[in-house]
């Protein structure tokens, strides 16, 4: 099987991109897959969600994208189940520094050329914006997942996201395919949540992944810097993300 490189994208903030990357990655690792998580957000929430704080002189994804070090040189292993390419605030300089550079959207694709061989799954956490970092993720990816918070207006703005993904497909990466729409922060007791889930299924059909329920343990795990399986393996959040990971394995690998 060739590597799956999956970008988690939604320019809307707080929809569960980071939580999903951390916990789907942890679940895939526990299924025996070799997993790399890439933190492509200058806020570095994914890095802290898995307990990593990059020291002042240590390299991060910024040094990898700018060619100062190879990806292996900045990769850390906070768990036996996954590696992480962490981020720092330095990443926020990238867009200004590479503003008119012809290869600005292909920096991550180049940086991942070698590590691609060493992993089965590479999951990329994107910042909540439609800018250069998200385009880098879409250019490097084989597929993308859109986490969507199941509340009213969740679908608003998805049209714009789809247009940009289509442009990325046409101009940067013709191999890019959709892998799923992931309903997050779901509370089935609330009408607006079940309505939105129904709407998502109407619009995206089979692409809709199993829902991740609202579960405070997921937020607590993130604060504690651990994935949900290490933090509280019997939480709903662990059950839900394990189910999402199994479905992604079926979609990407035919269940292998
Ligand atoms: N299923 C869930 N149940 C409860 N809390 C959740 C759940 N998913 C995410 N959260 C919490 O909601 C907040 C937003 O989640 P997260 O950081 O994953 O979103 P994001 O899309 O990455 O946000 P941003 O766009 O700002 O990067 C976090 O505090 C997280 O711990
Ligand atoms: Mg995030």
PDB file of C-alpha atoms and ligand atoms in Angstrom:
ATOM      1  CA  UNK A   1       0.000   0.000   0.000  1.00  0.00           C
ATOM      2  CA  UNK A   2       1.277   3.470  -0.798  1.00  0.00           C
ATOM      3  CA  UNK A   3       1.320   6.177   1.856  1.00  0.00           C
ATOM      4  CA  UNK A   4      -1.851   8.113   2.619  1.00  0.00           C
ATOM      5  CA  UNK A   5      -1.106  11.800   3.146  1.00  0.00           C
ATOM      6  CA  UNK A   6      -4.270  13.396   4.523  1.00  0.00           C
ATOM      7  CA  UNK A   7      -4.845  17.137   4.993  1.00  0.00           C
ATOM      8  CA  UNK A   8      -7.437  18.089   7.631  1.00  0.00           C
ATOM      9  CA  UNK A   9      -8.920  21.326   6.351  1.00  0.00           C
ATOM     10  CA  UNK A  10     -11.613  23.809   7.316  1.00  0.00           C
ATOM     11  CA  UNK A  11     -10.993  27.530   7.481  1.00  0.00           C
ATOM     12  CA  UNK A  12     -13.569  27.738  10.227  1.00  0.00           C
ATOM     13  CA  UNK A  13     -11.894  27.703  13.638  1.00  0.00           C
ATOM     14  CA  UNK A  14     -12.676  25.338  16.489  1.00  0.00           C
ATOM     15  CA  UNK A  15     -14.299  22.575  14.421  1.00  0.00           C
ATOM     16  CA  UNK A  16     -12.030  19.798  15.712  1.00  0.00           C
ATOM     17  CA  UNK A  17      -9.231  19.674  13.125  1.00  0.00           C
ATOM     18  CA  UNK A  18      -6.445  19.434  15.701  1.00  0.00           C
ATOM     19  CA  UNK A  19      -8.324  17.042  18.009  1.00  0.00           C
ATOM     20  CA  UNK A  20      -9.059  14.810  15.020  1.00  0.00           C
ATOM     21  CA  UNK A  21      -5.482  14.723  13.724  1.00  0.00           C
ATOM     22  CA  UNK A  22      -4.091  13.862  17.175  1.00  0.00           C
ATOM     23  CA  UNK A  23      -6.612  11.142  17.968  1.00  0.00           C
ATOM     24  CA  UNK A  24      -7.067   9.596  14.521  1.00  0.00           C
ATOM     25  CA  UNK A  25      -3.270   9.465  14.334  1.00  0.00           C
ATOM     26  CA  UNK A  26      -3.105   7.753  17.716  1.00  0.00           C
ATOM     27  CA  UNK A  27      -5.822   5.285  16.656  1.00  0.00           C
ATOM     28  CA  UNK A  28      -4.062   4.440  13.376  1.00  0.00           C
ATOM     29  CA  UNK A  29      -0.804   3.934  15.291  1.00  0.00           C
ATOM     30  CA  UNK A  30      -2.567   1.512  17.595  1.00  0.00           C
ATOM     31  CA  UNK A  31      -3.786  -0.364  14.516  1.00  0.00           C
ATOM     32  CA  UNK A  32      -0.116  -0.994  13.729  1.00  0.00           C
ATOM     33  CA  UNK A  33       0.274   1.743  11.119  1.00  0.00           C
ATOM     34  CA  UNK A  34       3.390   3.907  10.932  1.00  0.00           C
ATOM     35  CA  UNK A  35       2.056   7.435  11.515  1.00  0.00           C
ATOM     36  CA  UNK A  36       3.481  10.948  11.185  1.00  0.00           C
ATOM     37  CA  UNK A  37       1.471  13.974  12.352  1.00  0.00           C
ATOM     38  CA  UNK A  38       2.412  17.309  10.787  1.00  0.00           C
ATOM     39  CA  UNK A  39       1.537  20.476  12.707  1.00  0.00           C
ATOM     40  CA  UNK A  40       1.051  23.154  10.042  1.00  0.00           C
ATOM     41  CA  UNK A  41      -0.513  25.724  12.367  1.00  0.00           C
ATOM     42  CA  UNK A  42       1.701  28.501  13.804  1.00  0.00           C
ATOM     43  CA  UNK A  43      -0.420  28.309  16.959  1.00  0.00           C
ATOM     44  CA  UNK A  44       1.130  24.832  17.492  1.00  0.00           C
ATOM     45  CA  UNK A  45      -1.964  23.400  19.200  1.00  0.00           C
ATOM     46  CA  UNK A  46      -1.360  19.943  17.765  1.00  0.00           C
ATOM     47  CA  UNK A  47       2.180  19.925  19.117  1.00  0.00           C
ATOM     48  CA  UNK A  48       0.988  20.860  22.596  1.00  0.00           C
ATOM     49  CA  UNK A  49      -1.969  18.452  22.322  1.00  0.00           C
ATOM     50  CA  UNK A  50       0.542  15.596  22.134  1.00  0.00           C
ATOM     51  CA  UNK A  51       2.796  17.068  24.784  1.00  0.00           C
ATOM     52  CA  UNK A  52       5.493  18.679  22.640  1.00  0.00           C
ATOM     53  CA  UNK A  53       6.981  22.074  23.195  1.00  0.00           C
ATOM     54  CA  UNK A  54       9.779  22.902  20.812  1.00  0.00           C
ATOM     55  CA  UNK A  55      12.805  24.428  22.545  1.00  0.00           C
ATOM     56  CA  UNK A  56      14.104  27.799  21.373  1.00  0.00           C
ATOM     57  CA  UNK A  57      17.001  26.392  19.361  1.00  0.00           C
ATOM     58  CA  UNK A  58      15.331  23.163  18.240  1.00  0.00           C
ATOM     59  CA  UNK A  59      14.139  22.858  14.631  1.00  0.00           C
ATOM     60  CA  UNK A  60      10.423  22.728  13.809  1.00  0.00           C
ATOM     61  CA  UNK A  61       8.315  22.462  10.671  1.00  0.00           C
ATOM     62  CA  UNK A  62       9.385  26.034   9.807  1.00  0.00           C
ATOM     63  CA  UNK A  63      13.049  25.006   9.468  1.00  0.00           C
ATOM     64  CA  UNK A  64      11.947  21.988   7.430  1.00  0.00           C
ATOM     65  CA  UNK A  65       9.854  24.051   5.002  1.00  0.00           C
ATOM     66  CA  UNK A  66      12.600  26.637   4.584  1.00  0.00           C
ATOM     67  CA  UNK A  67      15.155  23.901   3.861  1.00  0.00           C
ATOM     68  CA  UNK A  68      17.343  24.434   6.947  1.00  0.00           C
ATOM     69  CA  UNK A  69      16.892  20.813   8.102  1.00  0.00           C
ATOM     70  CA  UNK A  70      15.411  17.658   6.612  1.00  0.00           C
ATOM     71  CA  UNK A  71      12.086  16.490   8.024  1.00  0.00           C
ATOM     72  CA  UNK A  72      13.783  13.669   9.982  1.00  0.00           C
ATOM     73  CA  UNK A  73      15.889  16.307  11.749  1.00  0.00           C
ATOM     74  CA  UNK A  74      12.845  17.991  13.278  1.00  0.00           C
ATOM     75  CA  UNK A  75      10.632  14.935  13.842  1.00  0.00           C
ATOM     76  CA  UNK A  76       9.981  13.856  17.428  1.00  0.00           C
ATOM     77  CA  UNK A  77       8.278  10.767  18.864  1.00  0.00           C
ATOM     78  CA  UNK A  78       6.060  11.678  21.837  1.00  0.00           C
ATOM     79  CA  UNK A  79       4.452   8.220  21.762  1.00  0.00           C
ATOM     80  CA  UNK A  80       5.428   4.761  20.551  1.00  0.00           C
ATOM     81  CA  UNK A  81       2.419   4.989  18.223  1.00  0.00           C
ATOM     82  CA  UNK A  82       3.216   8.125  16.208  1.00  0.00           C
ATOM     83  CA  UNK A  83       5.845  10.690  15.271  1.00  0.00           C
ATOM     84  CA  UNK A  84       5.220  14.416  15.067  1.00  0.00           C
ATOM     85  CA  UNK A  85       6.685  17.228  13.006  1.00  0.00           C
ATOM     86  CA  UNK A  86       5.975  20.056  15.453  1.00  0.00           C
ATOM     87  CA  UNK A  87       5.267  23.706  14.825  1.00  0.00           C
ATOM     88  CA  UNK A  88       6.190  27.020  16.418  1.00  0.00           C
ATOM     89  CA  UNK A  89       5.096  30.618  15.945  1.00  0.00           C
ATOM     90  CA  UNK A  90       8.011  31.014  13.483  1.00  0.00           C
ATOM     91  CA  UNK A  91       5.749  29.348  10.913  1.00  0.00           C
ATOM     92  CA  UNK A  92       3.682  32.537  10.778  1.00  0.00           C
ATOM     93  CA  UNK A  93       6.596  34.239   8.967  1.00  0.00           C
ATOM     94  CA  UNK A  94       6.499  31.820   6.052  1.00  0.00           C
ATOM     95  CA  UNK A  95       3.804  33.553   4.049  1.00  0.00           C
ATOM     96  CA  UNK A  96       5.608  36.908   4.149  1.00  0.00           C
ATOM     97  CA  UNK A  97       9.013  35.393   3.442  1.00  0.00           C
ATOM     98  CA  UNK A  98       7.846  33.296   0.494  1.00  0.00           C
ATOM     99  CA  UNK A  99       5.262  35.792  -0.776  1.00  0.00           C
ATOM    100  CA  UNK A 100       6.462  35.941  -4.385  1.00  0.00           C
ATOM    101  CA  UNK A 101       8.410  32.670  -4.493  1.00  0.00           C
ATOM    102  CA  UNK A 102       7.418  30.457  -7.436  1.00  0.00           C
ATOM    103  CA  UNK A 103       7.474  27.340  -5.273  1.00  0.00           C
ATOM    104  CA  UNK A 104       5.658  28.778  -2.283  1.00  0.00           C
ATOM    105  CA  UNK A 105       2.822  26.274  -2.348  1.00  0.00           C
ATOM    106  CA  UNK A 106       5.067  23.240  -2.874  1.00  0.00           C
ATOM    107  CA  UNK A 107       7.357  23.587   0.148  1.00  0.00           C
ATOM    108  CA  UNK A 108       5.649  20.863   2.182  1.00  0.00           C
ATOM    109  CA  UNK A 109       5.373  18.475  -0.762  1.00  0.00           C
ATOM    110  CA  UNK A 110       9.141  18.714  -1.269  1.00  0.00           C
ATOM    111  CA  UNK A 111       9.841  18.395   2.441  1.00  0.00           C
ATOM    112  CA  UNK A 112       7.782  15.197   2.678  1.00  0.00           C
ATOM    113  CA  UNK A 113       9.316  13.456  -0.349  1.00  0.00           C
ATOM    114  CA  UNK A 114      11.653  11.315   1.774  1.00  0.00           C
ATOM    115  CA  UNK A 115       9.532  10.787   4.912  1.00  0.00           C
ATOM    116  CA  UNK A 116       6.666   9.554   2.703  1.00  0.00           C
ATOM    117  CA  UNK A 117       8.562   6.291   2.319  1.00  0.00           C
ATOM    118  CA  UNK A 118       8.847   5.736   6.079  1.00  0.00           C
ATOM    119  CA  UNK A 119       5.145   6.017   6.980  1.00  0.00           C
ATOM    120  CA  UNK A 120       1.779   4.475   6.151  1.00  0.00           C
ATOM    121  CA  UNK A 121      -0.222   7.562   7.143  1.00  0.00           C
ATOM    122  CA  UNK A 122       0.809  11.225   7.324  1.00  0.00           C
ATOM    123  CA  UNK A 123      -1.890  13.492   8.797  1.00  0.00           C
ATOM    124  CA  UNK A 124      -1.585  17.267   8.372  1.00  0.00           C
ATOM    125  CA  UNK A 125      -3.260  19.707  10.782  1.00  0.00           C
ATOM    126  CA  UNK A 126      -4.069  22.989   9.014  1.00  0.00           C
ATOM    127  CA  UNK A 127      -4.642  26.431  10.518  1.00  0.00           C
ATOM    128  CA  UNK A 128      -8.127  27.993  10.292  1.00  0.00           C
ATOM    129  CA  UNK A 129      -7.460  30.004   7.138  1.00  0.00           C
ATOM    130  CA  UNK A 130      -7.501  29.589   3.376  1.00  0.00           C
ATOM    131  CA  UNK A 131      -3.922  30.785   2.931  1.00  0.00           C
ATOM    132  CA  UNK A 132      -0.574  29.477   1.816  1.00  0.00           C
ATOM    133  CA  UNK A 133      -0.233  26.888   4.598  1.00  0.00           C
ATOM    134  CA  UNK A 134      -3.484  25.171   3.638  1.00  0.00           C
ATOM    135  CA  UNK A 135      -2.422  25.178  -0.034  1.00  0.00           C
ATOM    136  CA  UNK A 136       0.879  23.577   0.983  1.00  0.00           C
ATOM    137  CA  UNK A 137      -1.068  20.852   2.778  1.00  0.00           C
ATOM    138  CA  UNK A 138      -3.365  20.272  -0.217  1.00  0.00           C
ATOM    139  CA  UNK A 139      -0.386  20.177  -2.593  1.00  0.00           C
ATOM    140  CA  UNK A 140       1.390  17.574  -0.451  1.00  0.00           C
ATOM    141  CA  UNK A 141      -1.665  15.429   0.275  1.00  0.00           C
ATOM    142  CA  UNK A 142      -3.120  12.401  -1.461  1.00  0.00           C
ATOM    143  CA  UNK A 143      -6.506  13.087   0.165  1.00  0.00           C
ATOM    144  CA  UNK A 144      -8.330  15.481   2.462  1.00  0.00           C
ATOM    145  CA  UNK A 145     -10.813  15.296   5.325  1.00  0.00           C
ATOM    146  CA  UNK A 146     -13.100  18.192   6.270  1.00  0.00           C
ATOM    147  CA  UNK A 147     -14.061  18.204   9.966  1.00  0.00           C
ATOM    148  CA  UNK A 148     -17.404  19.965  10.426  1.00  0.00           C
ATOM    149  CA  UNK A 149     -18.945  21.004  13.715  1.00  0.00           C
ATOM    150  CA  UNK A 150     -22.576  19.850  13.717  1.00  0.00           C
ATOM    151  CA  UNK A 151     -24.256  23.172  14.498  1.00  0.00           C
ATOM    152  CA  UNK A 152     -26.350  25.557  12.442  1.00  0.00           C
ATOM    153  CA  UNK A 153     -24.465  27.332   9.635  1.00  0.00           C
ATOM    154  CA  UNK A 154     -21.871  24.537   9.654  1.00  0.00           C
ATOM    155  CA  UNK A 155     -22.263  24.194   5.901  1.00  0.00           C
ATOM    156  CA  UNK A 156     -21.982  27.907   5.297  1.00  0.00           C
ATOM    157  CA  UNK A 157     -18.552  28.665   3.876  1.00  0.00           C
ATOM    158  CA  UNK A 158     -17.953  25.081   2.768  1.00  0.00           C
ATOM    159  CA  UNK A 159     -18.617  26.212  -0.823  1.00  0.00           C
ATOM    160  CA  UNK A 160     -15.650  28.574  -0.663  1.00  0.00           C
ATOM    161  CA  UNK A 161     -13.488  25.814   0.806  1.00  0.00           C
ATOM    162  CA  UNK A 162     -14.556  23.449  -1.978  1.00  0.00           C
ATOM    163  CA  UNK A 163     -13.635  26.039  -4.627  1.00  0.00           C
ATOM    164  CA  UNK A 164     -10.145  26.390  -3.191  1.00  0.00           C
ATOM    165  CA  UNK A 165      -9.728  22.629  -2.954  1.00  0.00           C
ATOM    166  CA  UNK A 166     -10.782  22.376  -6.604  1.00  0.00           C
ATOM    167  CA  UNK A 167      -8.187  24.985  -7.562  1.00  0.00           C
ATOM    168  CA  UNK A 168      -5.544  23.105  -5.575  1.00  0.00           C
ATOM    169  CA  UNK A 169      -6.555  19.939  -7.435  1.00  0.00           C
ATOM    170  CA  UNK A 170      -6.436  21.649 -10.855  1.00  0.00           C
ATOM    171  CA  UNK A 171      -3.261  23.688 -10.425  1.00  0.00           C
ATOM    172  CA  UNK A 172      -1.159  21.968  -7.764  1.00  0.00           C
ATOM    173  CA  UNK A 173      -2.078  18.333  -7.244  1.00  0.00           C
ATOM    174  CA  UNK A 174      -4.258  16.345  -9.639  1.00  0.00           C
ATOM    175  CA  UNK A 175      -3.932  13.264  -7.362  1.00  0.00           C
ATOM    176  CA  UNK A 176      -5.911  14.918  -4.541  1.00  0.00           C
ATOM    177  CA  UNK A 177      -9.162  13.124  -3.614  1.00  0.00           C
ATOM    178  CA  UNK A 178     -11.780  13.607  -0.869  1.00  0.00           C
ATOM    179  CA  UNK A 179     -11.554  10.995   1.901  1.00  0.00           C
ATOM    180  CA  UNK A 180     -14.328  12.186   4.186  1.00  0.00           C
ATOM    181  CA  UNK A 181     -16.454  14.805   5.871  1.00  0.00           C
ATOM    182  CA  UNK A 182     -16.150  14.334   9.635  1.00  0.00           C
ATOM    183  CA  UNK A 183     -19.022  15.463  11.900  1.00  0.00           C
ATOM    184  CA  UNK A 184     -17.525  16.649  15.205  1.00  0.00           C
ATOM    185  CA  UNK A 185     -18.705  17.936  18.592  1.00  0.00           C
ATOM    186  CA  UNK A 186     -21.956  16.056  17.989  1.00  0.00           C
ATOM    187  CA  UNK A 187     -24.739  16.031  20.564  1.00  0.00           C
ATOM    188  CA  UNK A 188     -27.643  13.924  19.280  1.00  0.00           C
ATOM    189  CA  UNK A 189     -30.010  15.338  21.935  1.00  0.00           C
ATOM    190  CA  UNK A 190     -29.907  18.738  20.252  1.00  0.00           C
ATOM    191  CA  UNK A 191     -32.154  19.244  17.250  1.00  0.00           C
ATOM    192  CA  UNK A 192     -29.732  21.557  15.546  1.00  0.00           C
ATOM    193  CA  UNK A 193     -27.068  18.854  15.710  1.00  0.00           C
ATOM    194  CA  UNK A 194     -29.249  16.080  14.286  1.00  0.00           C
ATOM    195  CA  UNK A 195     -30.609  18.495  11.634  1.00  0.00           C
ATOM    196  CA  UNK A 196     -27.105  19.472  10.602  1.00  0.00           C
ATOM    197  CA  UNK A 197     -25.976  15.850  10.473  1.00  0.00           C
ATOM    198  CA  UNK A 198     -28.944  15.033   8.219  1.00  0.00           C
ATOM    199  CA  UNK A 199     -28.053  18.001   6.021  1.00  0.00           C
ATOM    200  CA  UNK A 200     -24.437  16.864   5.791  1.00  0.00           C
ATOM    201  CA  UNK A 201     -25.551  13.381   4.732  1.00  0.00           C
ATOM    202  CA  UNK A 202     -27.860  14.879   2.123  1.00  0.00           C
ATOM    203  CA  UNK A 203     -25.046  16.999   0.677  1.00  0.00           C
ATOM    204  CA  UNK A 204     -22.102  14.610   1.009  1.00  0.00           C
ATOM    205  CA  UNK A 205     -23.696  11.142   1.134  1.00  0.00           C
ATOM    206  CA  UNK A 206     -21.202   8.325   1.577  1.00  0.00           C
ATOM    207  CA  UNK A 207     -18.374  10.734   2.228  1.00  0.00           C
ATOM    208  CA  UNK A 208     -19.741  11.452   5.728  1.00  0.00           C
ATOM    209  CA  UNK A 209     -17.652   9.603   8.328  1.00  0.00           C
ATOM    210  CA  UNK A 210     -18.920   8.248  11.668  1.00  0.00           C
ATOM    211  CA  UNK A 211     -19.650  11.181  14.024  1.00  0.00           C
ATOM    212  CA  UNK A 212     -17.450  12.197  16.934  1.00  0.00           C
ATOM    213  CA  UNK A 213     -19.597  13.029  19.940  1.00  0.00           C
ATOM    214  CA  UNK A 214     -19.129  15.960  22.250  1.00  0.00           C
ATOM    215  CA  UNK A 215     -16.903  14.559  24.998  1.00  0.00           C
ATOM    216  CA  UNK A 216     -15.182  16.685  27.586  1.00  0.00           C
ATOM    217  CA  UNK A 217     -12.463  14.041  28.000  1.00  0.00           C
ATOM    218  CA  UNK A 218     -11.209  15.001  24.522  1.00  0.00           C
ATOM    219  CA  UNK A 219     -10.694  18.600  25.644  1.00  0.00           C
ATOM    220  CA  UNK A 220      -9.131  17.453  28.933  1.00  0.00           C
ATOM    221  CA  UNK A 221      -6.747  15.111  27.089  1.00  0.00           C
ATOM    222  CA  UNK A 222      -5.690  17.957  24.804  1.00  0.00           C
ATOM    223  CA  UNK A 223      -4.975  20.176  27.791  1.00  0.00           C
ATOM    224  CA  UNK A 224      -2.985  17.377  29.417  1.00  0.00           C
ATOM    225  CA  UNK A 225      -0.901  16.949  26.259  1.00  0.00           C
ATOM    226  CA  UNK A 226      -1.944  13.353  25.630  1.00  0.00           C
ATOM    227  CA  UNK A 227      -4.035  11.563  23.044  1.00  0.00           C
ATOM    228  CA  UNK A 228      -7.376  10.185  24.251  1.00  0.00           C
ATOM    229  CA  UNK A 229      -6.207   6.542  24.213  1.00  0.00           C
ATOM    230  CA  UNK A 230      -3.332   7.343  26.557  1.00  0.00           C
ATOM    231  CA  UNK A 231      -5.438   9.736  28.639  1.00  0.00           C
ATOM    232  CA  UNK A 232      -8.731   7.863  29.054  1.00  0.00           C
ATOM    233  CA  UNK A 233      -9.088   4.832  26.817  1.00  0.00           C
ATOM    234  CA  UNK A 234     -12.694   4.126  27.873  1.00  0.00           C
ATOM    235  CA  UNK A 235     -14.007   7.631  27.022  1.00  0.00           C
ATOM    236  CA  UNK A 236     -16.616   8.102  24.269  1.00  0.00           C
ATOM    237  CA  UNK A 237     -14.024  10.136  22.418  1.00  0.00           C
ATOM    238  CA  UNK A 238     -11.675   7.159  22.215  1.00  0.00           C
ATOM    239  CA  UNK A 239     -14.464   4.903  20.954  1.00  0.00           C
ATOM    240  CA  UNK A 240     -15.524   7.466  18.331  1.00  0.00           C
ATOM    241  CA  UNK A 241     -12.049   8.223  17.019  1.00  0.00           C
ATOM    242  CA  UNK A 242     -11.231   4.501  16.867  1.00  0.00           C
ATOM    243  CA  UNK A 243     -14.352   4.034  14.712  1.00  0.00           C
ATOM    244  CA  UNK A 244     -13.356   6.940  12.444  1.00  0.00           C
ATOM    245  CA  UNK A 245      -9.844   5.517  12.041  1.00  0.00           C
ATOM    246  CA  UNK A 246     -11.207   2.066  11.150  1.00  0.00           C
ATOM    247  CA  UNK A 247     -13.477   3.620   8.527  1.00  0.00           C
ATOM    248  CA  UNK A 248     -10.552   5.592   7.061  1.00  0.00           C
ATOM    249  CA  UNK A 249      -8.582   2.323   6.831  1.00  0.00           C
ATOM    250  CA  UNK A 250     -11.465   0.729   4.947  1.00  0.00           C
ATOM    251  CA  UNK A 251     -11.753   3.687   2.572  1.00  0.00           C
ATOM    252  CA  UNK A 252      -8.055   4.046   1.924  1.00  0.00           C
ATOM    253  CA  UNK A 253      -6.819   0.508   2.065  1.00  0.00           C
ATOM    254  CA  UNK A 254      -9.906  -1.593   1.548  1.00  0.00           C
ATOM    255  CA  UNK A 255      -9.757  -2.568   5.214  1.00  0.00           C
ATOM    256  CA  UNK A 256      -6.151  -3.810   5.150  1.00  0.00           C
TER     257      UNK A 256
HETATM  258  N1  LIG B   1     -15.669  16.012  20.386  1.00  0.00           N
HETATM  259  C1  LIG B   1     -15.296  16.997  21.227  1.00  0.00           C
HETATM  260  N2  LIG B   1     -15.881  17.124  22.432  1.00  0.00           N
HETATM  261  C2  LIG B   1     -15.530  18.118  23.296  1.00  0.00           C
HETATM  262  N3  LIG B   1     -14.606  19.044  23.013  1.00  0.00           N
HETATM  263  C3  LIG B   1     -13.984  18.970  21.809  1.00  0.00           C
HETATM  264  C4  LIG B   1     -14.288  17.950  20.873  1.00  0.00           C
HETATM  265  N4  LIG B   1     -13.531  18.159  19.759  1.00  0.00           N
HETATM  266  C5  LIG B   1     -12.790  19.242  20.029  1.00  0.00           C
HETATM  267  N5  LIG B   1     -13.039  19.747  21.248  1.00  0.00           N
HETATM  268  C6  LIG B   1     -12.481  20.958  21.872  1.00  0.00           C
HETATM  269  O1  LIG B   1     -12.924  22.060  21.090  1.00  0.00           O
HETATM  270  C7  LIG B   1     -11.882  23.000  20.905  1.00  0.00           C
HETATM  271  C8  LIG B   1     -11.588  23.156  19.410  1.00  0.00           C
HETATM  272  O2  LIG B   1     -11.098  21.920  18.903  1.00  0.00           O
HETATM  273  P1  LIG B   1      -9.826  21.899  17.952  1.00  0.00           P
HETATM  274  O3  LIG B   1      -8.709  22.676  18.536  1.00  0.00           O
HETATM  275  O4  LIG B   1      -9.555  20.473  17.621  1.00  0.00           O
HETATM  276  O5  LIG B   1     -10.418  22.643  16.681  1.00  0.00           O
HETATM  277  P2  LIG B   1      -9.626  23.231  15.424  1.00  0.00           P
HETATM  278  O6  LIG B   1     -10.533  23.125  14.257  1.00  0.00           O
HETATM  279  O7  LIG B   1      -8.293  22.611  15.315  1.00  0.00           O
HETATM  280  O8  LIG B   1      -9.470  24.767  15.844  1.00  0.00           O
HETATM  281  P3  LIG B   1      -8.548  25.860  15.118  1.00  0.00           P
HETATM  282  O9  LIG B   1      -9.213  26.131  13.823  1.00  0.00           O
HETATM  283  O10 LIG B   1      -8.540  27.029  16.047  1.00  0.00           O
HETATM  284  O11 LIG B   1      -7.194  25.255  14.942  1.00  0.00           O
HETATM  285  C9  LIG B   1     -10.692  22.473  21.712  1.00  0.00           C
HETATM  286  O12 LIG B   1     -10.708  23.067  22.974  1.00  0.00           O
HETATM  287  C10 LIG B   1     -10.974  20.980  21.817  1.00  0.00           C
HETATM  288  O13 LIG B   1     -10.394  20.413  22.984  1.00  0.00           O
HETATM  289 MG1  LIG B   2      -6.400  23.499  15.236  1.00  0.00          MG
END
